[in-house]
Amino acid sequence: MQGTGQPLHNAIVWLDGRTRDLCDRMEAELGSKDYFRPITGLPISTYFSAFKFKWLYENVKEVQAAVDGGQACWGTIDSWLIFQLTGGRRGGLHITDVSNASRTMLMDLATCQWHDPFLPLFHMTHDALPRIVSNAEVYGAVHDPGSPFHGVPISGCLGDQMAAVLGQRCGEGEAKNTYGTGCFMLLNTGPQ
């Protein structure tokens, strides 16, 4: 929440199925499971964060009040961690990297920016979202004066399967499967 930096609700993780009815309802209203795919590359699914955001808005009165009052900040776990590490409510950075932003269902793959026309569908505002940054740049530094990590630069952020593609050194045109709770195949498409 803006001003306090306190969470309004527990995190809803990717495997949580509470958004199933919401996804079904949106698919029926929009006319296709692939409504968002031309912009985001993603089908309507309980997996993606935008549906978690919308579910919270519709089911948690504290979230709805904060959003409607312009006091909510949304983000994935990376944005929360970077915010806390860089000072939290005392000037922490509200950012997310492009790999995590791309899995929210709100980022335009062509521009690597939030796709404003989709935001109202999820009760989202541009001001509530973190700024999208690259995977590797100096974002800021740890702000914890009593810690030996105070001043250490934070200079990288990369999402789950995308980090595995980088870690396995997949070149352009190469694909990698990541096996864990699910099986995810990612292809390095290069600059496109």
PDB file of C-alpha atoms in Angstrom:
ATOM      1  CA  MET A   1       0.000   0.000   0.000  1.00  0.00           C
ATOM      2  CA  GLN A   2       1.385   3.398  -0.938  1.00  0.00           C
ATOM      3  CA  GLY A   3       2.569   5.364   2.037  1.00  0.00           C
ATOM      4  CA  THR A   4       2.811   2.423   4.415  1.00  0.00           C
ATOM      5  CA  GLY A   5       4.472  -0.265   2.293  1.00  0.00           C
ATOM      6  CA  GLN A   6       2.326  -2.858   4.083  1.00  0.00           C
ATOM      7  CA  PRO A   7       0.671  -5.718   2.224  1.00  0.00           C
ATOM      8  CA  LEU A   8      -3.108  -5.619   1.905  1.00  0.00           C
ATOM      9  CA  HIS A   9      -3.475  -9.397   1.632  1.00  0.00           C
ATOM     10  CA  ASN A  10      -1.433 -12.565   1.467  1.00  0.00           C
ATOM     11  CA  ALA A  11       0.160 -13.327  -1.890  1.00  0.00           C
ATOM     12  CA  ILE A  12      -1.801 -15.484  -4.305  1.00  0.00           C
ATOM     13  CA  VAL A  13       0.658 -17.817  -6.000  1.00  0.00           C
ATOM     14  CA  TRP A  14       0.583 -19.180  -9.534  1.00  0.00           C
ATOM     15  CA  LEU A  15      -0.974 -22.527  -8.608  1.00  0.00           C
ATOM     16  CA  ASP A  16      -3.933 -20.993  -6.721  1.00  0.00           C
ATOM     17  CA  GLY A  17      -7.172 -21.864  -8.514  1.00  0.00           C
ATOM     18  CA  ARG A  18      -9.498 -19.280  -6.935  1.00  0.00           C
ATOM     19  CA  THR A  19      -9.450 -17.354 -10.200  1.00  0.00           C
ATOM     20  CA  ARG A  20     -10.958 -20.213 -12.282  1.00  0.00           C
ATOM     21  CA  ASP A  21     -14.504 -18.762 -12.293  1.00  0.00           C
ATOM     22  CA  LEU A  22     -13.127 -15.306 -13.033  1.00  0.00           C
ATOM     23  CA  CYS A  23     -11.134 -16.627 -16.013  1.00  0.00           C
ATOM     24  CA  ASP A  24     -14.167 -18.493 -17.330  1.00  0.00           C
ATOM     25  CA  ARG A  25     -16.310 -15.362 -16.958  1.00  0.00           C
ATOM     26  CA  MET A  26     -13.764 -13.146 -18.746  1.00  0.00           C
ATOM     27  CA  GLU A  27     -13.349 -15.684 -21.563  1.00  0.00           C
ATOM     28  CA  ALA A  28     -17.122 -15.671 -22.107  1.00  0.00           C
ATOM     29  CA  GLU A  29     -17.320 -11.859 -21.958  1.00  0.00           C
ATOM     30  CA  LEU A  30     -14.357 -11.313 -24.301  1.00  0.00           C
ATOM     31  CA  GLY A  31     -15.328 -14.118 -26.666  1.00  0.00           C
ATOM     32  CA  SER A  32     -12.044 -16.011 -26.770  1.00  0.00           C
ATOM     33  CA  LYS A  33      -9.442 -17.662 -24.577  1.00  0.00           C
ATOM     34  CA  ASP A  34      -6.905 -15.938 -26.864  1.00  0.00           C
ATOM     35  CA  TYR A  35      -8.241 -12.382 -26.473  1.00  0.00           C
ATOM     36  CA  PHE A  36      -4.988 -11.137 -24.893  1.00  0.00           C
ATOM     37  CA  ARG A  37      -2.583 -13.286 -26.949  1.00  0.00           C
ATOM     38  CA  PRO A  38      -1.901 -10.828 -29.832  1.00  0.00           C
ATOM     39  CA  ILE A  39      -0.533  -8.259 -27.337  1.00  0.00           C
ATOM     40  CA  THR A  40       0.750 -10.311 -24.395  1.00  0.00           C
ATOM     41  CA  GLY A  41       1.405 -13.680 -26.022  1.00  0.00           C
ATOM     42  CA  LEU A  42      -0.681 -15.326 -23.290  1.00  0.00           C
ATOM     43  CA  PRO A  43      -4.047 -17.116 -23.198  1.00  0.00           C
ATOM     44  CA  ILE A  44      -6.607 -16.522 -20.463  1.00  0.00           C
ATOM     45  CA  SER A  45      -5.427 -18.712 -17.580  1.00  0.00           C
ATOM     46  CA  THR A  46      -5.491 -18.849 -13.787  1.00  0.00           C
ATOM     47  CA  TYR A  47      -1.677 -18.879 -13.972  1.00  0.00           C
ATOM     48  CA  PHE A  48      -1.174 -15.184 -14.732  1.00  0.00           C
ATOM     49  CA  SER A  49      -1.008 -12.352 -12.202  1.00  0.00           C
ATOM     50  CA  ALA A  50      -3.610 -10.001 -13.673  1.00  0.00           C
ATOM     51  CA  PHE A  51      -6.340 -12.465 -12.759  1.00  0.00           C
ATOM     52  CA  LYS A  52      -4.980 -12.683  -9.212  1.00  0.00           C
ATOM     53  CA  PHE A  53      -5.089  -8.872  -9.014  1.00  0.00           C
ATOM     54  CA  LYS A  54      -8.680  -8.768 -10.272  1.00  0.00           C
ATOM     55  CA  TRP A  55      -9.751 -11.523  -7.879  1.00  0.00           C
ATOM     56  CA  LEU A  56      -8.278  -9.618  -4.926  1.00  0.00           C
ATOM     57  CA  TYR A  57     -10.049  -6.436  -6.007  1.00  0.00           C
ATOM     58  CA  GLU A  58     -13.384  -8.222  -6.267  1.00  0.00           C
ATOM     59  CA  ASN A  59     -13.052 -10.257  -3.056  1.00  0.00           C
ATOM     60  CA  VAL A  60     -10.977  -8.314  -0.512  1.00  0.00           C
ATOM     61  CA  LYS A  61     -12.543  -5.052   0.675  1.00  0.00           C
ATOM     62  CA  GLU A  62      -9.200  -3.594   1.854  1.00  0.00           C
ATOM     63  CA  VAL A  63      -7.753  -4.108  -1.616  1.00  0.00           C
ATOM     64  CA  GLN A  64     -10.763  -2.547  -3.333  1.00  0.00           C
ATOM     65  CA  ALA A  65     -10.647   0.471  -1.007  1.00  0.00           C
ATOM     66  CA  ALA A  66      -6.912   0.986  -1.590  1.00  0.00           C
ATOM     67  CA  VAL A  67      -7.283   0.680  -5.369  1.00  0.00           C
ATOM     68  CA  ASP A  68     -10.302   2.979  -5.521  1.00  0.00           C
ATOM     69  CA  GLY A  69      -8.528   5.464  -3.244  1.00  0.00           C
ATOM     70  CA  GLY A  70      -5.382   5.511  -5.389  1.00  0.00           C
ATOM     71  CA  GLN A  71      -3.319   3.981  -2.587  1.00  0.00           C
ATOM     72  CA  ALA A  72      -2.523   0.515  -3.999  1.00  0.00           C
ATOM     73  CA  CYS A  73       0.734  -0.671  -5.484  1.00  0.00           C
ATOM     74  CA  TRP A  74       0.667  -3.965  -7.384  1.00  0.00           C
ATOM     75  CA  GLY A  75       3.495  -6.232  -8.298  1.00  0.00           C
ATOM     76  CA  THR A  76       4.942  -9.690  -8.394  1.00  0.00           C
ATOM     77  CA  ILE A  77       7.333 -11.036  -5.770  1.00  0.00           C
ATOM     78  CA  ASP A  78      10.362  -9.481  -7.468  1.00  0.00           C
ATOM     79  CA  SER A  79       8.867  -5.988  -7.230  1.00  0.00           C
ATOM     80  CA  TRP A  80       8.026  -6.541  -3.552  1.00  0.00           C
ATOM     81  CA  LEU A  81      11.548  -7.750  -2.759  1.00  0.00           C
ATOM     82  CA  ILE A  82      13.268  -4.913  -4.615  1.00  0.00           C
ATOM     83  CA  PHE A  83      10.954  -2.397  -2.960  1.00  0.00           C
ATOM     84  CA  GLN A  84      11.833  -3.754   0.490  1.00  0.00           C
ATOM     85  CA  LEU A  85      15.565  -4.063  -0.227  1.00  0.00           C
ATOM     86  CA  THR A  86      15.824  -0.493  -1.503  1.00  0.00           C
ATOM     87  CA  GLY A  87      14.169   1.142   1.486  1.00  0.00           C
ATOM     88  CA  GLY A  88      10.518   0.107   1.501  1.00  0.00           C
ATOM     89  CA  ARG A  89       8.217   2.935   2.515  1.00  0.00           C
ATOM     90  CA  ARG A  90      11.289   5.150   2.973  1.00  0.00           C
ATOM     91  CA  GLY A  91      11.868   5.549  -0.768  1.00  0.00           C
ATOM     92  CA  GLY A  92      11.979   1.978  -2.043  1.00  0.00           C
ATOM     93  CA  LEU A  93      11.881   1.417  -5.783  1.00  0.00           C
ATOM     94  CA  HIS A  94       8.639   0.099  -7.289  1.00  0.00           C
ATOM     95  CA  ILE A  95       9.996  -1.754 -10.336  1.00  0.00           C
ATOM     96  CA  THR A  96       9.769  -5.119 -12.065  1.00  0.00           C
ATOM     97  CA  ASP A  97      11.885  -6.636 -14.784  1.00  0.00           C
ATOM     98  CA  VAL A  98      10.555  -7.394 -18.253  1.00  0.00           C
ATOM     99  CA  SER A  99      10.545 -11.180 -17.735  1.00  0.00           C
ATOM    100  CA  ASN A 100       8.278 -10.974 -14.687  1.00  0.00           C
ATOM    101  CA  ALA A 101       6.133  -8.234 -16.248  1.00  0.00           C
ATOM    102  CA  SER A 102       5.612 -10.428 -19.306  1.00  0.00           C
ATOM    103  CA  ARG A 103       3.877 -13.059 -17.152  1.00  0.00           C
ATOM    104  CA  THR A 104       1.270 -10.707 -15.678  1.00  0.00           C
ATOM    105  CA  MET A 105      -0.977 -10.579 -18.798  1.00  0.00           C
ATOM    106  CA  LEU A 106      -0.617  -6.791 -18.813  1.00  0.00           C
ATOM    107  CA  MET A 107       2.629  -6.170 -20.734  1.00  0.00           C
ATOM    108  CA  ASP A 108       2.712  -5.453 -24.459  1.00  0.00           C
ATOM    109  CA  LEU A 109       5.428  -7.722 -25.901  1.00  0.00           C
ATOM    110  CA  ALA A 110       6.153  -5.278 -28.747  1.00  0.00           C
ATOM    111  CA  THR A 111       6.805  -2.258 -26.510  1.00  0.00           C
ATOM    112  CA  CYS A 112       7.790  -3.961 -23.224  1.00  0.00           C
ATOM    113  CA  GLN A 113       5.461  -1.526 -21.466  1.00  0.00           C
ATOM    114  CA  TRP A 114       2.134  -1.909 -19.691  1.00  0.00           C
ATOM    115  CA  HIS A 115      -0.693  -2.140 -22.225  1.00  0.00           C
ATOM    116  CA  ASP A 116      -3.002   0.625 -21.029  1.00  0.00           C
ATOM    117  CA  PRO A 117      -6.186  -0.609 -22.808  1.00  0.00           C
ATOM    118  CA  PHE A 118      -6.105  -3.857 -20.777  1.00  0.00           C
ATOM    119  CA  LEU A 119      -5.669  -2.207 -17.366  1.00  0.00           C
ATOM    120  CA  PRO A 120      -9.347  -1.288 -16.740  1.00  0.00           C
ATOM    121  CA  LEU A 121     -10.379  -4.898 -17.415  1.00  0.00           C
ATOM    122  CA  PHE A 122      -8.474  -5.833 -14.248  1.00  0.00           C
ATOM    123  CA  HIS A 123      -9.295  -2.748 -12.112  1.00  0.00           C
ATOM    124  CA  MET A 124      -5.664  -1.745 -12.583  1.00  0.00           C
ATOM    125  CA  THR A 125      -4.162   1.710 -12.964  1.00  0.00           C
ATOM    126  CA  HIS A 126      -0.868   2.584 -14.545  1.00  0.00           C
ATOM    127  CA  ASP A 127       0.210   4.424 -11.380  1.00  0.00           C
ATOM    128  CA  ALA A 128      -0.292   1.294  -9.255  1.00  0.00           C
ATOM    129  CA  LEU A 129       2.004  -0.820 -11.427  1.00  0.00           C
ATOM    130  CA  PRO A 130       5.773  -1.015 -11.062  1.00  0.00           C
ATOM    131  CA  ARG A 131       8.005   0.564 -13.682  1.00  0.00           C
ATOM    132  CA  ILE A 132       9.271  -2.071 -16.132  1.00  0.00           C
ATOM    133  CA  VAL A 133      13.070  -2.289 -16.353  1.00  0.00           C
ATOM    134  CA  SER A 134      15.536  -4.539 -18.154  1.00  0.00           C
ATOM    135  CA  ASN A 135      16.881  -7.745 -16.670  1.00  0.00           C
ATOM    136  CA  ALA A 136      20.387  -6.391 -16.133  1.00  0.00           C
ATOM    137  CA  GLU A 137      21.071  -2.831 -15.045  1.00  0.00           C
ATOM    138  CA  VAL A 138      21.785  -1.154 -11.743  1.00  0.00           C
ATOM    139  CA  TYR A 139      18.338  -0.455 -10.292  1.00  0.00           C
ATOM    140  CA  GLY A 140      19.455   0.900  -6.964  1.00  0.00           C
ATOM    141  CA  ALA A 141      21.182  -0.273  -3.813  1.00  0.00           C
ATOM    142  CA  VAL A 142      20.270  -2.095  -0.632  1.00  0.00           C
ATOM    143  CA  HIS A 143      19.117   0.480   1.902  1.00  0.00           C
ATOM    144  CA  ASP A 144      19.617  -0.946   5.377  1.00  0.00           C
ATOM    145  CA  PRO A 145      22.085   1.223   7.308  1.00  0.00           C
ATOM    146  CA  GLY A 146      22.638  -1.395  10.034  1.00  0.00           C
ATOM    147  CA  SER A 147      23.418  -4.190   7.605  1.00  0.00           C
ATOM    148  CA  PRO A 148      26.720  -5.192   6.002  1.00  0.00           C
ATOM    149  CA  PHE A 149      24.761  -5.236   2.713  1.00  0.00           C
ATOM    150  CA  HIS A 150      23.910  -1.519   2.918  1.00  0.00           C
ATOM    151  CA  GLY A 151      24.903   0.117  -0.363  1.00  0.00           C
ATOM    152  CA  VAL A 152      25.300  -3.140  -2.314  1.00  0.00           C
ATOM    153  CA  PRO A 153      23.954  -2.549  -5.837  1.00  0.00           C
ATOM    154  CA  ILE A 154      20.914  -4.450  -7.038  1.00  0.00           C
ATOM    155  CA  SER A 155      21.639  -5.022 -10.697  1.00  0.00           C
ATOM    156  CA  GLY A 156      19.695  -7.975 -11.987  1.00  0.00           C
ATOM    157  CA  CYS A 157      16.274  -9.555 -11.907  1.00  0.00           C
ATOM    158  CA  LEU A 158      15.004 -12.439 -14.003  1.00  0.00           C
ATOM    159  CA  GLY A 159      11.890 -14.607 -13.784  1.00  0.00           C
ATOM    160  CA  ASP A 160      11.797 -18.322 -13.129  1.00  0.00           C
ATOM    161  CA  GLN A 161      11.866 -20.152 -16.471  1.00  0.00           C
ATOM    162  CA  MET A 162      13.523 -17.232 -18.263  1.00  0.00           C
ATOM    163  CA  ALA A 163      16.362 -17.421 -15.746  1.00  0.00           C
ATOM    164  CA  ALA A 164      16.715 -21.126 -16.560  1.00  0.00           C
ATOM    165  CA  VAL A 165      17.030 -20.316 -20.282  1.00  0.00           C
ATOM    166  CA  LEU A 166      19.810 -17.845 -19.487  1.00  0.00           C
ATOM    167  CA  GLY A 167      21.467 -20.203 -17.021  1.00  0.00           C
ATOM    168  CA  GLN A 168      21.521 -22.991 -19.595  1.00  0.00           C
ATOM    169  CA  ARG A 169      22.999 -20.551 -22.142  1.00  0.00           C
ATOM    170  CA  CYS A 170      20.287 -21.140 -24.743  1.00  0.00           C
ATOM    171  CA  GLY A 171      21.219 -19.207 -27.848  1.00  0.00           C
ATOM    172  CA  GLU A 172      18.839 -17.654 -30.331  1.00  0.00           C
ATOM    173  CA  GLY A 173      16.629 -20.355 -31.817  1.00  0.00           C
ATOM    174  CA  GLU A 174      17.320 -22.818 -28.996  1.00  0.00           C
ATOM    175  CA  ALA A 175      14.665 -24.066 -26.572  1.00  0.00           C
ATOM    176  CA  LYS A 176      14.767 -25.442 -23.050  1.00  0.00           C
ATOM    177  CA  ASN A 177      12.310 -27.367 -20.910  1.00  0.00           C
ATOM    178  CA  THR A 178      12.151 -26.526 -17.225  1.00  0.00           C
ATOM    179  CA  TYR A 179      10.795 -29.347 -15.071  1.00  0.00           C
ATOM    180  CA  GLY A 180       9.421 -28.633 -11.626  1.00  0.00           C
ATOM    181  CA  THR A 181       5.846 -28.229 -10.497  1.00  0.00           C
ATOM    182  CA  GLY A 182       5.062 -28.032 -14.201  1.00  0.00           C
ATOM    183  CA  CYS A 183       6.862 -28.470 -17.495  1.00  0.00           C
ATOM    184  CA  PHE A 184       7.630 -25.252 -19.353  1.00  0.00           C
ATOM    185  CA  MET A 185       9.289 -25.002 -22.751  1.00  0.00           C
ATOM    186  CA  LEU A 186      10.809 -21.654 -23.614  1.00  0.00           C
ATOM    187  CA  LEU A 187      12.423 -20.660 -26.906  1.00  0.00           C
ATOM    188  CA  ASN A 188      15.060 -17.943 -27.193  1.00  0.00           C
ATOM    189  CA  THR A 189      13.581 -15.821 -29.976  1.00  0.00           C
ATOM    190  CA  GLY A 190      16.391 -13.257 -29.910  1.00  0.00           C
ATOM    191  CA  PRO A 191      15.358  -9.609 -30.227  1.00  0.00           C
ATOM    192  CA  GLN A 192      11.825 -10.440 -31.451  1.00  0.00           C
TER     193      GLN A 192
END
